[in-house]
């Protein structure tokens, strides 16, 4: 596996890989876990070569968020990727990504509004901007993202469609199903912040979500199911629920019971100072 931190060598390396067939990109912020490795394996099934980017993007963290404490473990991540047979690790420095004088931002309205966009102003501008740059840097034939960050995936697809991106085309931006621990907790780099007691309580999140989904399927109104979900989380040790909403899976417009669309449950809740997010379909997958 080649590890590169500067743009010129990256372009040469990508050109060499492309001569062997389609290239897939898996963008990450590092602190890799089984969820990321699932993306890598999925990429491998579709492409001749797999490139992974690791870049902790300062532009997607708010002033009071956890940029400084976000786990950075390039050596361990690199060993994991090597074991997966990844061809290229793109790990740009902050200066290579945002050189002096950098002044451009991409803002995707609509799908960025509400949910995580409400609690984290500017977050999705930071994500759209860095992902557009990563796409332009690597020019992959396809890219893979986790469905755990469903809204992020919707923002990236909207951006790719609206800007007529060619590498990758919007149809080659793949979402991969969330990987969960045995107790249902979605894998996330942020789970590392949980102490053992919080980690045990965190399983309340997927459990409460399944209860709410079952209630809606049995005829409960969305409002009543979401209220019960919030109470269950607060009783289960969560300090706050940022949002618990049912929205259309594609447009992310809020949905009431019986309204046309593909309803999906979205939750963000805090345990101690750690914010966990999850989403699940209301219909059986
Ligand atoms: O999901 C992530 O890890 C990040 O938001 C991404 C897509 C790599 C952009 O920094």
PDB file of C-alpha atoms and ligand atoms in Angstrom:
ATOM      1  CA  UNK A   1       0.000   0.000   0.000  1.00  0.00           C
ATOM      2  CA  UNK A   2       1.263   3.418  -0.959  1.00  0.00           C
ATOM      3  CA  UNK A   3       0.691   6.212   1.578  1.00  0.00           C
ATOM      4  CA  UNK A   4       0.669   9.722   0.133  1.00  0.00           C
ATOM      5  CA  UNK A   5       0.224  13.139   1.712  1.00  0.00           C
ATOM      6  CA  UNK A   6       0.727  15.491  -1.263  1.00  0.00           C
ATOM      7  CA  UNK A   7      -1.351  16.068  -4.374  1.00  0.00           C
ATOM      8  CA  UNK A   8       1.203  15.623  -7.203  1.00  0.00           C
ATOM      9  CA  UNK A   9       2.340  12.138  -6.183  1.00  0.00           C
ATOM     10  CA  UNK A  10      -1.325  11.253  -5.599  1.00  0.00           C
ATOM     11  CA  UNK A  11      -2.238  12.136  -9.188  1.00  0.00           C
ATOM     12  CA  UNK A  12       0.597   9.964 -10.546  1.00  0.00           C
ATOM     13  CA  UNK A  13      -0.361   7.044  -8.314  1.00  0.00           C
ATOM     14  CA  UNK A  14      -4.042   7.285  -9.303  1.00  0.00           C
ATOM     15  CA  UNK A  15      -3.146   7.380 -13.008  1.00  0.00           C
ATOM     16  CA  UNK A  16      -1.142   4.157 -12.553  1.00  0.00           C
ATOM     17  CA  UNK A  17      -4.029   2.476 -10.688  1.00  0.00           C
ATOM     18  CA  UNK A  18      -6.592   3.590 -13.249  1.00  0.00           C
ATOM     19  CA  UNK A  19      -4.624   1.893 -16.032  1.00  0.00           C
ATOM     20  CA  UNK A  20      -5.452  -1.395 -14.247  1.00  0.00           C
ATOM     21  CA  UNK A  21      -9.225  -0.791 -14.055  1.00  0.00           C
ATOM     22  CA  UNK A  22     -11.867   1.059 -11.997  1.00  0.00           C
ATOM     23  CA  UNK A  23     -10.750   2.831  -8.811  1.00  0.00           C
ATOM     24  CA  UNK A  24     -12.961   3.086  -5.708  1.00  0.00           C
ATOM     25  CA  UNK A  25     -12.579   5.717  -2.997  1.00  0.00           C
ATOM     26  CA  UNK A  26     -13.580   5.220   0.632  1.00  0.00           C
ATOM     27  CA  UNK A  27     -13.393   8.633   2.349  1.00  0.00           C
ATOM     28  CA  UNK A  28     -12.844   8.464   6.136  1.00  0.00           C
ATOM     29  CA  UNK A  29     -11.606  10.505   9.055  1.00  0.00           C
ATOM     30  CA  UNK A  30      -9.582   7.557  10.388  1.00  0.00           C
ATOM     31  CA  UNK A  31     -10.042   5.812  13.749  1.00  0.00           C
ATOM     32  CA  UNK A  32     -11.064   2.913  11.565  1.00  0.00           C
ATOM     33  CA  UNK A  33     -13.395   0.203  12.830  1.00  0.00           C
ATOM     34  CA  UNK A  34     -15.213  -2.769  11.344  1.00  0.00           C
ATOM     35  CA  UNK A  35     -17.778  -0.391   9.758  1.00  0.00           C
ATOM     36  CA  UNK A  36     -15.040   1.256   7.675  1.00  0.00           C
ATOM     37  CA  UNK A  37     -13.524  -2.118   6.802  1.00  0.00           C
ATOM     38  CA  UNK A  38     -16.944  -3.221   5.551  1.00  0.00           C
ATOM     39  CA  UNK A  39     -16.889  -0.207   3.197  1.00  0.00           C
ATOM     40  CA  UNK A  40     -13.418  -1.200   2.026  1.00  0.00           C
ATOM     41  CA  UNK A  41     -14.542  -4.799   1.358  1.00  0.00           C
ATOM     42  CA  UNK A  42     -17.613  -3.574  -0.514  1.00  0.00           C
ATOM     43  CA  UNK A  43     -15.388  -1.259  -2.580  1.00  0.00           C
ATOM     44  CA  UNK A  44     -13.106  -4.198  -3.334  1.00  0.00           C
ATOM     45  CA  UNK A  45     -16.065  -6.200  -4.711  1.00  0.00           C
ATOM     46  CA  UNK A  46     -16.753  -3.460  -7.267  1.00  0.00           C
ATOM     47  CA  UNK A  47     -13.356  -2.036  -8.221  1.00  0.00           C
ATOM     48  CA  UNK A  48      -9.917  -3.173  -9.361  1.00  0.00           C
ATOM     49  CA  UNK A  49      -8.194  -0.826  -6.879  1.00  0.00           C
ATOM     50  CA  UNK A  50      -9.274   0.696  -3.574  1.00  0.00           C
ATOM     51  CA  UNK A  51      -8.074   4.066  -2.315  1.00  0.00           C
ATOM     52  CA  UNK A  52      -8.925   5.139   1.244  1.00  0.00           C
ATOM     53  CA  UNK A  53      -8.611   8.723   2.421  1.00  0.00           C
ATOM     54  CA  UNK A  54      -7.967   9.631   6.033  1.00  0.00           C
ATOM     55  CA  UNK A  55      -8.410  13.311   6.797  1.00  0.00           C
ATOM     56  CA  UNK A  56      -9.817  14.768  10.008  1.00  0.00           C
ATOM     57  CA  UNK A  57     -11.545  17.679   8.346  1.00  0.00           C
ATOM     58  CA  UNK A  58     -11.468  20.771  10.583  1.00  0.00           C
ATOM     59  CA  UNK A  59     -14.175  22.464   8.492  1.00  0.00           C
ATOM     60  CA  UNK A  60     -16.876  20.020   9.549  1.00  0.00           C
ATOM     61  CA  UNK A  61     -16.331  20.532  13.293  1.00  0.00           C
ATOM     62  CA  UNK A  62     -18.082  23.400  15.090  1.00  0.00           C
ATOM     63  CA  UNK A  63     -16.185  25.604  17.564  1.00  0.00           C
ATOM     64  CA  UNK A  64     -17.492  23.590  20.543  1.00  0.00           C
ATOM     65  CA  UNK A  65     -17.117  20.188  18.948  1.00  0.00           C
ATOM     66  CA  UNK A  66     -14.553  17.457  19.424  1.00  0.00           C
ATOM     67  CA  UNK A  67     -11.930  18.242  16.722  1.00  0.00           C
ATOM     68  CA  UNK A  68      -9.058  18.272  19.256  1.00  0.00           C
ATOM     69  CA  UNK A  69     -10.078  15.020  20.915  1.00  0.00           C
ATOM     70  CA  UNK A  70     -11.117  13.227  17.703  1.00  0.00           C
ATOM     71  CA  UNK A  71      -9.067   9.984  17.729  1.00  0.00           C
ATOM     72  CA  UNK A  72      -5.999  10.090  15.453  1.00  0.00           C
ATOM     73  CA  UNK A  73      -4.215   6.754  14.941  1.00  0.00           C
ATOM     74  CA  UNK A  74      -2.686   6.760  11.485  1.00  0.00           C
ATOM     75  CA  UNK A  75      -0.213   3.928  12.178  1.00  0.00           C
ATOM     76  CA  UNK A  76      -2.919   1.545  13.458  1.00  0.00           C
ATOM     77  CA  UNK A  77      -5.321   2.568  10.657  1.00  0.00           C
ATOM     78  CA  UNK A  78      -2.629   2.062   8.063  1.00  0.00           C
ATOM     79  CA  UNK A  79      -1.911  -1.463   9.360  1.00  0.00           C
ATOM     80  CA  UNK A  80      -5.621  -2.346   9.116  1.00  0.00           C
ATOM     81  CA  UNK A  81      -5.837  -1.070   5.539  1.00  0.00           C
ATOM     82  CA  UNK A  82      -2.662  -2.876   4.569  1.00  0.00           C
ATOM     83  CA  UNK A  83      -4.231  -6.105   5.844  1.00  0.00           C
ATOM     84  CA  UNK A  84      -7.325  -5.417   3.684  1.00  0.00           C
ATOM     85  CA  UNK A  85      -5.104  -5.163   0.598  1.00  0.00           C
ATOM     86  CA  UNK A  86      -5.883  -1.467   0.014  1.00  0.00           C
ATOM     87  CA  UNK A  87      -3.701  -0.102  -2.794  1.00  0.00           C
ATOM     88  CA  UNK A  88      -3.537   3.561  -1.767  1.00  0.00           C
ATOM     89  CA  UNK A  89      -3.877   5.586   1.435  1.00  0.00           C
ATOM     90  CA  UNK A  90      -4.425   9.296   0.793  1.00  0.00           C
ATOM     91  CA  UNK A  91      -3.679  11.138   4.039  1.00  0.00           C
ATOM     92  CA  UNK A  92      -3.304  14.814   3.124  1.00  0.00           C
ATOM     93  CA  UNK A  93      -2.055  17.347   5.640  1.00  0.00           C
ATOM     94  CA  UNK A  94      -4.396  20.209   6.578  1.00  0.00           C
ATOM     95  CA  UNK A  95      -2.056  22.534   4.620  1.00  0.00           C
ATOM     96  CA  UNK A  96      -2.290  20.344   1.485  1.00  0.00           C
ATOM     97  CA  UNK A  97      -6.094  20.327   1.734  1.00  0.00           C
ATOM     98  CA  UNK A  98      -6.596  23.984   2.684  1.00  0.00           C
ATOM     99  CA  UNK A  99      -3.514  25.948   1.602  1.00  0.00           C
ATOM    100  CA  UNK A 100      -3.067  29.587   2.639  1.00  0.00           C
ATOM    101  CA  UNK A 101      -5.722  31.739   1.011  1.00  0.00           C
ATOM    102  CA  UNK A 102      -8.238  28.883   0.680  1.00  0.00           C
ATOM    103  CA  UNK A 103     -11.651  30.582   0.357  1.00  0.00           C
ATOM    104  CA  UNK A 104     -14.270  28.251  -1.167  1.00  0.00           C
ATOM    105  CA  UNK A 105     -17.150  26.440   0.481  1.00  0.00           C
ATOM    106  CA  UNK A 106     -19.957  24.264  -0.900  1.00  0.00           C
ATOM    107  CA  UNK A 107     -23.356  24.613   0.709  1.00  0.00           C
ATOM    108  CA  UNK A 108     -26.161  22.152  -0.057  1.00  0.00           C
ATOM    109  CA  UNK A 109     -29.532  23.465   1.079  1.00  0.00           C
ATOM    110  CA  UNK A 110     -32.661  21.382   1.727  1.00  0.00           C
ATOM    111  CA  UNK A 111     -31.255  18.004   2.739  1.00  0.00           C
ATOM    112  CA  UNK A 112     -28.728  19.770   5.015  1.00  0.00           C
ATOM    113  CA  UNK A 113     -31.523  21.467   6.964  1.00  0.00           C
ATOM    114  CA  UNK A 114     -32.743  19.993  10.232  1.00  0.00           C
ATOM    115  CA  UNK A 115     -31.548  16.777  11.918  1.00  0.00           C
ATOM    116  CA  UNK A 116     -27.738  17.069  12.341  1.00  0.00           C
ATOM    117  CA  UNK A 117     -27.767  20.279  10.269  1.00  0.00           C
ATOM    118  CA  UNK A 118     -29.777  22.062  12.980  1.00  0.00           C
ATOM    119  CA  UNK A 119     -27.524  21.102  15.888  1.00  0.00           C
ATOM    120  CA  UNK A 120     -24.289  21.480  13.898  1.00  0.00           C
ATOM    121  CA  UNK A 121     -24.444  24.685  11.817  1.00  0.00           C
ATOM    122  CA  UNK A 122     -21.914  24.611   8.982  1.00  0.00           C
ATOM    123  CA  UNK A 123     -21.187  20.908   9.475  1.00  0.00           C
ATOM    124  CA  UNK A 124     -22.584  19.773   6.133  1.00  0.00           C
ATOM    125  CA  UNK A 125     -20.924  22.674   4.278  1.00  0.00           C
ATOM    126  CA  UNK A 126     -17.652  21.316   5.657  1.00  0.00           C
ATOM    127  CA  UNK A 127     -18.540  17.763   4.622  1.00  0.00           C
ATOM    128  CA  UNK A 128     -19.710  18.741   1.104  1.00  0.00           C
ATOM    129  CA  UNK A 129     -16.616  20.887   0.569  1.00  0.00           C
ATOM    130  CA  UNK A 130     -14.093  18.263   1.647  1.00  0.00           C
ATOM    131  CA  UNK A 131     -15.849  15.410  -0.162  1.00  0.00           C
ATOM    132  CA  UNK A 132     -15.974  17.461  -3.378  1.00  0.00           C
ATOM    133  CA  UNK A 133     -12.251  18.143  -2.975  1.00  0.00           C
ATOM    134  CA  UNK A 134     -11.505  14.459  -2.278  1.00  0.00           C
ATOM    135  CA  UNK A 135     -13.514  13.498  -5.367  1.00  0.00           C
ATOM    136  CA  UNK A 136     -11.570  16.004  -7.485  1.00  0.00           C
ATOM    137  CA  UNK A 137      -8.242  14.903  -6.027  1.00  0.00           C
ATOM    138  CA  UNK A 138      -8.740  11.163  -6.489  1.00  0.00           C
ATOM    139  CA  UNK A 139     -11.299  11.273  -9.372  1.00  0.00           C
ATOM    140  CA  UNK A 140     -12.565   7.795  -8.423  1.00  0.00           C
ATOM    141  CA  UNK A 141     -14.922   5.765 -10.595  1.00  0.00           C
ATOM    142  CA  UNK A 142     -17.028   5.077  -7.506  1.00  0.00           C
ATOM    143  CA  UNK A 143     -17.188   5.992  -3.817  1.00  0.00           C
ATOM    144  CA  UNK A 144     -18.514   4.242  -0.699  1.00  0.00           C
ATOM    145  CA  UNK A 145     -20.094   5.791   2.420  1.00  0.00           C
ATOM    146  CA  UNK A 146     -21.770   4.312   5.497  1.00  0.00           C
ATOM    147  CA  UNK A 147     -25.538   4.596   5.834  1.00  0.00           C
ATOM    148  CA  UNK A 148     -25.112   5.379   9.533  1.00  0.00           C
ATOM    149  CA  UNK A 149     -24.527   8.969   8.369  1.00  0.00           C
ATOM    150  CA  UNK A 150     -27.645   8.877   6.204  1.00  0.00           C
ATOM    151  CA  UNK A 151     -28.076  12.648   6.018  1.00  0.00           C
ATOM    152  CA  UNK A 152     -24.419  13.051   5.049  1.00  0.00           C
ATOM    153  CA  UNK A 153     -24.924  10.568   2.210  1.00  0.00           C
ATOM    154  CA  UNK A 154     -28.017  12.500   1.045  1.00  0.00           C
ATOM    155  CA  UNK A 155     -26.015  15.755   1.087  1.00  0.00           C
ATOM    156  CA  UNK A 156     -23.149  14.190  -0.892  1.00  0.00           C
ATOM    157  CA  UNK A 157     -25.502  12.714  -3.498  1.00  0.00           C
ATOM    158  CA  UNK A 158     -27.323  16.056  -3.867  1.00  0.00           C
ATOM    159  CA  UNK A 159     -23.989  17.846  -4.281  1.00  0.00           C
ATOM    160  CA  UNK A 160     -22.774  15.341  -6.891  1.00  0.00           C
ATOM    161  CA  UNK A 161     -26.058  15.648  -8.808  1.00  0.00           C
ATOM    162  CA  UNK A 162     -26.247  19.442  -8.616  1.00  0.00           C
ATOM    163  CA  UNK A 163     -22.607  19.986  -9.626  1.00  0.00           C
ATOM    164  CA  UNK A 164     -22.745  17.370 -12.425  1.00  0.00           C
ATOM    165  CA  UNK A 165     -19.801  15.544 -10.923  1.00  0.00           C
ATOM    166  CA  UNK A 166     -18.285  12.965 -13.251  1.00  0.00           C
ATOM    167  CA  UNK A 167     -15.809  11.205 -10.995  1.00  0.00           C
ATOM    168  CA  UNK A 168     -17.698   9.704  -9.394  1.00  0.00           C
ATOM    169  CA  UNK A 169     -21.110  10.141 -11.006  1.00  0.00           C
ATOM    170  CA  UNK A 170     -23.980  10.306  -8.510  1.00  0.00           C
ATOM    171  CA  UNK A 171     -25.079   6.796  -9.558  1.00  0.00           C
ATOM    172  CA  UNK A 172     -21.666   5.470  -8.460  1.00  0.00           C
ATOM    173  CA  UNK A 173     -21.938   6.868  -4.929  1.00  0.00           C
ATOM    174  CA  UNK A 174     -22.825   3.792  -2.868  1.00  0.00           C
ATOM    175  CA  UNK A 175     -24.336   3.625   0.614  1.00  0.00           C
ATOM    176  CA  UNK A 176     -23.399   0.603   2.727  1.00  0.00           C
ATOM    177  CA  UNK A 177     -25.635  -0.725   5.531  1.00  0.00           C
ATOM    178  CA  UNK A 178     -24.707   0.187   9.124  1.00  0.00           C
ATOM    179  CA  UNK A 179     -22.588  -2.380  10.963  1.00  0.00           C
ATOM    180  CA  UNK A 180     -23.767  -3.021  14.547  1.00  0.00           C
ATOM    181  CA  UNK A 181     -22.350  -4.523  17.729  1.00  0.00           C
ATOM    182  CA  UNK A 182     -24.059  -7.642  19.120  1.00  0.00           C
ATOM    183  CA  UNK A 183     -26.287  -5.413  21.337  1.00  0.00           C
ATOM    184  CA  UNK A 184     -27.372  -3.348  18.333  1.00  0.00           C
ATOM    185  CA  UNK A 185     -25.202  -0.240  18.859  1.00  0.00           C
ATOM    186  CA  UNK A 186     -24.089   1.171  15.509  1.00  0.00           C
ATOM    187  CA  UNK A 187     -20.299   1.159  15.105  1.00  0.00           C
ATOM    188  CA  UNK A 188     -18.836   4.657  15.321  1.00  0.00           C
ATOM    189  CA  UNK A 189     -15.413   6.123  16.034  1.00  0.00           C
ATOM    190  CA  UNK A 190     -17.147   8.145  18.765  1.00  0.00           C
ATOM    191  CA  UNK A 191     -18.049   4.944  20.691  1.00  0.00           C
ATOM    192  CA  UNK A 192     -14.403   5.016  21.867  1.00  0.00           C
ATOM    193  CA  UNK A 193     -15.300   8.037  24.032  1.00  0.00           C
ATOM    194  CA  UNK A 194     -17.832   5.998  26.073  1.00  0.00           C
ATOM    195  CA  UNK A 195     -16.734   4.605  29.447  1.00  0.00           C
ATOM    196  CA  UNK A 196     -17.906   1.037  30.212  1.00  0.00           C
ATOM    197  CA  UNK A 197     -21.087   2.191  31.996  1.00  0.00           C
ATOM    198  CA  UNK A 198     -21.985   4.596  29.179  1.00  0.00           C
ATOM    199  CA  UNK A 199     -21.201   1.916  26.605  1.00  0.00           C
ATOM    200  CA  UNK A 200     -23.688  -0.416  28.293  1.00  0.00           C
ATOM    201  CA  UNK A 201     -26.334   2.353  28.409  1.00  0.00           C
ATOM    202  CA  UNK A 202     -25.737   3.270  24.762  1.00  0.00           C
ATOM    203  CA  UNK A 203     -27.439   0.036  23.638  1.00  0.00           C
ATOM    204  CA  UNK A 204     -30.678   1.688  24.767  1.00  0.00           C
ATOM    205  CA  UNK A 205     -30.557   3.780  21.557  1.00  0.00           C
ATOM    206  CA  UNK A 206     -31.111   1.018  18.960  1.00  0.00           C
ATOM    207  CA  UNK A 207     -33.442  -0.787  21.387  1.00  0.00           C
ATOM    208  CA  UNK A 208     -35.661   2.272  21.849  1.00  0.00           C
ATOM    209  CA  UNK A 209     -35.629   2.887  18.100  1.00  0.00           C
ATOM    210  CA  UNK A 210     -36.877  -0.640  17.411  1.00  0.00           C
ATOM    211  CA  UNK A 211     -39.635  -0.183  20.010  1.00  0.00           C
ATOM    212  CA  UNK A 212     -40.726   3.092  18.346  1.00  0.00           C
ATOM    213  CA  UNK A 213     -40.727   1.462  14.897  1.00  0.00           C
ATOM    214  CA  UNK A 214     -42.824  -1.444  16.197  1.00  0.00           C
ATOM    215  CA  UNK A 215     -45.270   1.045  17.772  1.00  0.00           C
ATOM    216  CA  UNK A 216     -45.716   2.940  14.483  1.00  0.00           C
ATOM    217  CA  UNK A 217     -46.187  -0.338  12.612  1.00  0.00           C
ATOM    218  CA  UNK A 218     -48.939  -1.179  15.097  1.00  0.00           C
ATOM    219  CA  UNK A 219     -50.711   2.090  14.413  1.00  0.00           C
ATOM    220  CA  UNK A 220     -49.210   4.586  16.867  1.00  0.00           C
ATOM    221  CA  UNK A 221     -48.874   8.172  15.622  1.00  0.00           C
ATOM    222  CA  UNK A 222     -45.330   9.297  14.833  1.00  0.00           C
ATOM    223  CA  UNK A 223     -45.546  11.936  17.551  1.00  0.00           C
ATOM    224  CA  UNK A 224     -46.543   9.472  20.287  1.00  0.00           C
ATOM    225  CA  UNK A 225     -43.886   6.954  19.254  1.00  0.00           C
ATOM    226  CA  UNK A 226     -41.179   9.631  19.166  1.00  0.00           C
ATOM    227  CA  UNK A 227     -42.234  11.011  22.571  1.00  0.00           C
ATOM    228  CA  UNK A 228     -42.020   7.515  24.082  1.00  0.00           C
ATOM    229  CA  UNK A 229     -38.623   6.998  22.400  1.00  0.00           C
ATOM    230  CA  UNK A 230     -37.290  10.221  23.905  1.00  0.00           C
ATOM    231  CA  UNK A 231     -38.515   9.249  27.383  1.00  0.00           C
ATOM    232  CA  UNK A 232     -36.982   5.796  27.066  1.00  0.00           C
ATOM    233  CA  UNK A 233     -33.591   7.300  26.148  1.00  0.00           C
ATOM    234  CA  UNK A 234     -33.666   9.817  29.010  1.00  0.00           C
ATOM    235  CA  UNK A 235     -34.590   7.021  31.460  1.00  0.00           C
ATOM    236  CA  UNK A 236     -31.918   4.794  29.922  1.00  0.00           C
ATOM    237  CA  UNK A 237     -29.056   7.150  30.861  1.00  0.00           C
ATOM    238  CA  UNK A 238     -28.935   9.568  27.911  1.00  0.00           C
ATOM    239  CA  UNK A 239     -28.399  13.187  28.993  1.00  0.00           C
ATOM    240  CA  UNK A 240     -30.311  14.758  26.076  1.00  0.00           C
ATOM    241  CA  UNK A 241     -32.047  13.883  22.826  1.00  0.00           C
ATOM    242  CA  UNK A 242     -31.049  16.341  20.074  1.00  0.00           C
ATOM    243  CA  UNK A 243     -33.697  15.033  17.717  1.00  0.00           C
ATOM    244  CA  UNK A 244     -35.941  12.033  17.123  1.00  0.00           C
ATOM    245  CA  UNK A 245     -37.767  12.359  13.816  1.00  0.00           C
ATOM    246  CA  UNK A 246     -39.351  10.350  11.063  1.00  0.00           C
ATOM    247  CA  UNK A 247     -38.501  11.706   7.625  1.00  0.00           C
ATOM    248  CA  UNK A 248     -38.611  10.564   4.037  1.00  0.00           C
ATOM    249  CA  UNK A 249     -35.483   8.529   3.319  1.00  0.00           C
ATOM    250  CA  UNK A 250     -34.726  10.344   0.037  1.00  0.00           C
ATOM    251  CA  UNK A 251     -35.899  13.944   0.380  1.00  0.00           C
ATOM    252  CA  UNK A 252     -35.479  14.029   4.194  1.00  0.00           C
ATOM    253  CA  UNK A 253     -38.797  15.894   4.423  1.00  0.00           C
ATOM    254  CA  UNK A 254     -40.617  15.186   7.746  1.00  0.00           C
ATOM    255  CA  UNK A 255     -43.367  12.570   7.343  1.00  0.00           C
ATOM    256  CA  UNK A 256     -46.561  11.993   9.288  1.00  0.00           C
ATOM    257  CA  UNK A 257     -48.093   8.511   9.592  1.00  0.00           C
ATOM    258  CA  UNK A 258     -49.817   7.538   6.351  1.00  0.00           C
ATOM    259  CA  UNK A 259     -48.086  10.216   4.229  1.00  0.00           C
ATOM    260  CA  UNK A 260     -46.549   9.041   0.940  1.00  0.00           C
ATOM    261  CA  UNK A 261     -42.830   8.376   1.087  1.00  0.00           C
ATOM    262  CA  UNK A 262     -40.298   5.964   2.541  1.00  0.00           C
ATOM    263  CA  UNK A 263     -40.326   6.688   6.278  1.00  0.00           C
ATOM    264  CA  UNK A 264     -37.053   6.432   8.167  1.00  0.00           C
ATOM    265  CA  UNK A 265     -36.366   7.088  11.843  1.00  0.00           C
ATOM    266  CA  UNK A 266     -33.469   9.440  12.674  1.00  0.00           C
ATOM    267  CA  UNK A 267     -32.146   9.979  16.209  1.00  0.00           C
ATOM    268  CA  UNK A 268     -29.266  11.908  17.776  1.00  0.00           C
ATOM    269  CA  UNK A 269     -28.775  11.699  21.525  1.00  0.00           C
ATOM    270  CA  UNK A 270     -26.053  12.546  23.999  1.00  0.00           C
ATOM    271  CA  UNK A 271     -24.589  10.241  26.569  1.00  0.00           C
ATOM    272  CA  UNK A 272     -22.202  12.157  28.818  1.00  0.00           C
ATOM    273  CA  UNK A 273     -20.539  14.521  26.349  1.00  0.00           C
ATOM    274  CA  UNK A 274     -20.671  12.042  23.448  1.00  0.00           C
ATOM    275  CA  UNK A 275     -23.257  12.483  20.734  1.00  0.00           C
ATOM    276  CA  UNK A 276     -24.497   9.299  19.077  1.00  0.00           C
ATOM    277  CA  UNK A 277     -26.612   9.157  15.922  1.00  0.00           C
ATOM    278  CA  UNK A 278     -28.522   6.321  14.315  1.00  0.00           C
ATOM    279  CA  UNK A 279     -31.218   5.763  11.687  1.00  0.00           C
ATOM    280  CA  UNK A 280     -33.434   2.848  10.682  1.00  0.00           C
ATOM    281  CA  UNK A 281     -36.146   2.212   8.084  1.00  0.00           C
ATOM    282  CA  UNK A 282     -39.728   1.891   9.305  1.00  0.00           C
ATOM    283  CA  UNK A 283     -40.454  -0.854   6.807  1.00  0.00           C
ATOM    284  CA  UNK A 284     -38.589  -4.156   7.019  1.00  0.00           C
ATOM    285  CA  UNK A 285     -35.261  -3.852   5.136  1.00  0.00           C
TER     286      UNK A 285
HETATM  287  O1  LIG B   1     -18.064  10.297   7.461  1.00  0.00           O
HETATM  288  C1  LIG B   1     -16.909  10.761   7.569  1.00  0.00           C
HETATM  289  O2  LIG B   1     -15.982  10.132   8.085  1.00  0.00           O
HETATM  290  C2  LIG B   1     -16.628  12.170   7.082  1.00  0.00           C
HETATM  291  O3  LIG B   1     -17.714  13.009   7.313  1.00  0.00           O
HETATM  292  C3  LIG B   1     -16.184  12.243   5.618  1.00  0.00           C
HETATM  293  C4  LIG B   1     -17.273  11.761   4.664  1.00  0.00           C
HETATM  294  C5  LIG B   1     -14.934  11.400   5.420  1.00  0.00           C
HETATM  295  C6  LIG B   1     -15.849  13.689   5.237  1.00  0.00           C
HETATM  296  O4  LIG B   1     -14.852  14.219   6.062  1.00  0.00           O
END
